[in-house]
Amino acid sequence: MGSKIIGLGMYVPPKTMTNEDLEKMVETSDSWIVERTGIKLRRIAERGSATSDLCLEASRLALADAGVSPSEIDIIIVATCTPDMPLPSTACFLQKKIGAGRAFALDLNAACAGFLYALSTADAMIRIGRGKKALVVGGEILSSVTDFTDRNTCILFGDGAGAVVLSECPDGEGVLSCHLYSDGNLWELIYAPGCGTVNPCGPEIVEKRMHAIRLAGNEVFKQAVTKMTEVSLEALQRNGVSVADINLLVPHQANMRIISAVGKRLGVPDEKVFVNLERFGNTSAASVPIALTEARERGRMAKGDLVLLTAFGAGLTWGSALLRM
Ligand code: UT7
């Protein structure tokens, strides 16, 4: 047995933050941001809304798309690095809000690679018989861990959620393979030092903006290009397919230059690479399921297509998955 995606959904909050808005907050310009990242706009959640609220909206749409009721869900996995609270898990809040009474629910944090880690985990659970249907969600309110006085990071991130419903299927359909990697030695390239056990939350931590994401942009950039290319090739090799067989590449939406470099190294033509980061920025774990949902909505992906996913994030973490839609 394997698993396949039978429903897709996404949600982004209505409030937008443009590059022009950021020009008023830090020393930056629309032209710099567009040229260096490709981002024009990001969505920002209202203060007081929870990551699980965004996940709920995306999940409702994914379940409706699948024609599956919440009571049929056995497994809920939420990939997030911005949970509602340290405990309980955001997945438990989502379970309550959506009414998936019989599911077991857990969070998973692999930062921007989180959705691929969650997809792989849910797929493996279905394969070993832990359940037949899973709700796999990537959701983030990154604006809650963004330092809006730091121009190196505040231009990059946005809020949102994407969800898929995975269902048991015969082997050789759906999720064909997943490939995951981590390198904790390089944790200092992207991290948020405050409000964990090492630097417990307090006024001083927040004052020093230690709750916010710090990024060695240039080094992350190089690592992201190398690792996403390598792990994408691994997915193709494992399945005995060539780049020409791929109908669509759906990469993590961090930076247009990273996406272009990965596409170029793999030899995937631009028209087979899905990009929507100009409107949402980097939404971390939400980026891949949001992109997948939009790709199908825009007619870029059809039943039977071979779709390659790849992502890279803090940890470091990275991965790929090859899907037969
Ligand atoms: O989701 C996975 C994790 N994240 C990523 O994948 C992000 C990966 N990294 C990147 O996307 C890029 O490295 C950035 C967009 C973050 C930065 O682009 P870059 O081309 O690597 O620029 P840089 O950091 O090398 O900075 C170049 C210059 C610097 O000025 P000097 O030192 O050359 O005078 C920066 O201070 O640009 C300056 N700079 C800015 N200027 C205007 C940095 N941020 C800004 C800004 N506006 N917002």
PDB file of N, CA and C in Angstrom, residues 46-50 53:
ATOM      1  N   GLU A  46      -3.702  38.808  11.238  1.00  0.00           N
ATOM      2  CA  GLU A  46      -4.081  39.778  12.280  1.00  0.00           C
ATOM      3  C   GLU A  46      -3.509  39.317  13.610  1.00  0.00           C
ATOM      4  N   ARG A  47      -3.123  40.270  14.431  1.00  0.00           N
ATOM      5  CA  ARG A  47      -2.652  39.935  15.776  1.00  0.00           C
ATOM      6  C   ARG A  47      -3.760  39.183  16.515  1.00  0.00           C
ATOM      7  N   GLY A  48      -3.392  38.116  17.175  1.00  0.00           N
ATOM      8  CA  GLY A  48      -4.408  37.356  17.914  1.00  0.00           C
ATOM      9  C   GLY A  48      -4.924  36.150  17.146  1.00  0.00           C
ATOM     10  N   SER A  49      -4.677  36.113  15.814  1.00  0.00           N
ATOM     11  CA  SER A  49      -5.098  34.887  15.118  1.00  0.00           C
ATOM     12  C   SER A  49      -4.009  33.832  15.332  1.00  0.00           C
ATOM     13  N   ALA A  50      -4.439  32.585  15.297  1.00  0.00           N
ATOM     14  CA  ALA A  50      -3.543  31.469  15.617  1.00  0.00           C
ATOM     15  C   ALA A  50      -3.152  30.745  14.333  1.00  0.00           C
ATOM     16  N   ASP A  53      -5.777  28.574  13.161  1.00  0.00           N
ATOM     17  CA  ASP A  53      -6.901  29.199  12.437  1.00  0.00           C
ATOM     18  C   ASP A  53      -6.631  29.169  10.923  1.00  0.00           C
TER      19      ASP A  53
END
